[in-house]
Coordinates of C-alpha atoms in Angstrom, one line a residue:
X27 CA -86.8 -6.8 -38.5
X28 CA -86.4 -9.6 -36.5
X29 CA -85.2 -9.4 -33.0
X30 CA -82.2 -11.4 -33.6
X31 CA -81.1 -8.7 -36.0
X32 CA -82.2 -5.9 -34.0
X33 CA -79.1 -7.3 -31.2
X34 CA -76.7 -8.0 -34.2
X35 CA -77.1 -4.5 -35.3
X36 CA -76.5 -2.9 -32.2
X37 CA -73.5 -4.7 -31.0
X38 CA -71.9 -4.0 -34.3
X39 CA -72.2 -0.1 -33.6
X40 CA -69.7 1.1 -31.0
X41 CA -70.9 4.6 -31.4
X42 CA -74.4 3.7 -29.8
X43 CA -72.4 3.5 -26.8
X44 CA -71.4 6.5 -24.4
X45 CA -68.3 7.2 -24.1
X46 CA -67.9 5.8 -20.5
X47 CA -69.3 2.8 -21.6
X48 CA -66.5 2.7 -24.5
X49 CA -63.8 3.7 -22.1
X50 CA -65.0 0.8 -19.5
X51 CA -65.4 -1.8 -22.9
X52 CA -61.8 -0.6 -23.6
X53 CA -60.4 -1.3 -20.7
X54 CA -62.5 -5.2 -20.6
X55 CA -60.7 -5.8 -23.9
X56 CA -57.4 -4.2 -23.1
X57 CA -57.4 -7.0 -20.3
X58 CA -58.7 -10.1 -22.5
X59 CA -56.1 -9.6 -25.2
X60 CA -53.8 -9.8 -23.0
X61 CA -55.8 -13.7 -22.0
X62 CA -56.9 -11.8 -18.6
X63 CA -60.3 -11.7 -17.8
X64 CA -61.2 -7.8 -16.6
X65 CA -62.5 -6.9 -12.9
X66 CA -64.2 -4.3 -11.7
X67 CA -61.1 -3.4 -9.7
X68 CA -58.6 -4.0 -12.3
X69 CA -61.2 -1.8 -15.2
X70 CA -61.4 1.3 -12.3
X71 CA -57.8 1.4 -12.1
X72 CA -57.4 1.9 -15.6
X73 CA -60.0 4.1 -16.2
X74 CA -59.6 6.0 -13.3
X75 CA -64.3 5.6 -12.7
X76 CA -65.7 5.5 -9.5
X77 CA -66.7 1.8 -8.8
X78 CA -70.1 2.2 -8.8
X79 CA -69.8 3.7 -12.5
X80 CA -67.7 0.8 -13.6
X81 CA -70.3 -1.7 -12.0
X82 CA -73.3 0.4 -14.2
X83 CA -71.6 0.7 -17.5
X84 CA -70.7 -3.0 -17.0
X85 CA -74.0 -3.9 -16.2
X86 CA -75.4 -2.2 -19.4
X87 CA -72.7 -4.1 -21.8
X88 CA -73.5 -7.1 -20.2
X89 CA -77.2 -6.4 -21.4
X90 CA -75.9 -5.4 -25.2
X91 CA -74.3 -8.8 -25.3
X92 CA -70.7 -7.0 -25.5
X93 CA -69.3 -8.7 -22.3
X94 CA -69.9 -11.5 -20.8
X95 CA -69.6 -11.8 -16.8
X96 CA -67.4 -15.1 -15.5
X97 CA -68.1 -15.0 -11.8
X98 CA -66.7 -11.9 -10.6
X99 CA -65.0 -11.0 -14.1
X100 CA -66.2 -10.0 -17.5
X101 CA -65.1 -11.5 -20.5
X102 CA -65.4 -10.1 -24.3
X103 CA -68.9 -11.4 -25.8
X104 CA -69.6 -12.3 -29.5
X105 CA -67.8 -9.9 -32.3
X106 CA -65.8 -10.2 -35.6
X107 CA -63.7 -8.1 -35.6
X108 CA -59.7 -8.5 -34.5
X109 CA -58.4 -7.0 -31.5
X110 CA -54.7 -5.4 -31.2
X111 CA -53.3 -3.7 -28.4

């Protein structure tokens, strides 16, 4: 498999994720339906994380592909799939 595919694959399956990492993705696309890009300030408010939990799981979707940082925010990355909130 190529490793093109590999990357496809995985952002496709939420339930590779933990479920920190699903409540702080969540809370990122919560923010950009609503055409606001997410903080770390605005994601540990809703999710009610420590910071420095926030700024790991954010990290780690940043290297899936799932978000994608904008200076000091974090937009959604690549999917197909509809959003409603």
């Amino acid at each position: 498999m190529r490793e093109r595919d590999r990357d496809d694959e995985s952002l496709e399956d939420t339930q590779e994720m933990s479920g920190t990492d699903l409540a702080v993705y969540e809370a990122a696309a919560a923010l950009n339906v609503a055409d606001r890009p997410a903080t770390v300030g605005e994601i540990t408010g809703m999710t009610g994380l420590p910071e420095e939990t926030v700024r790991h799981c954010l990290d780690s979707l940043v290297g899936g592909g799932r978000l994608v940082p904008r200076g000091e925010a974090y937009l959604l990355g690549p999917h197909d799939w509809g959003l409603s909130y």
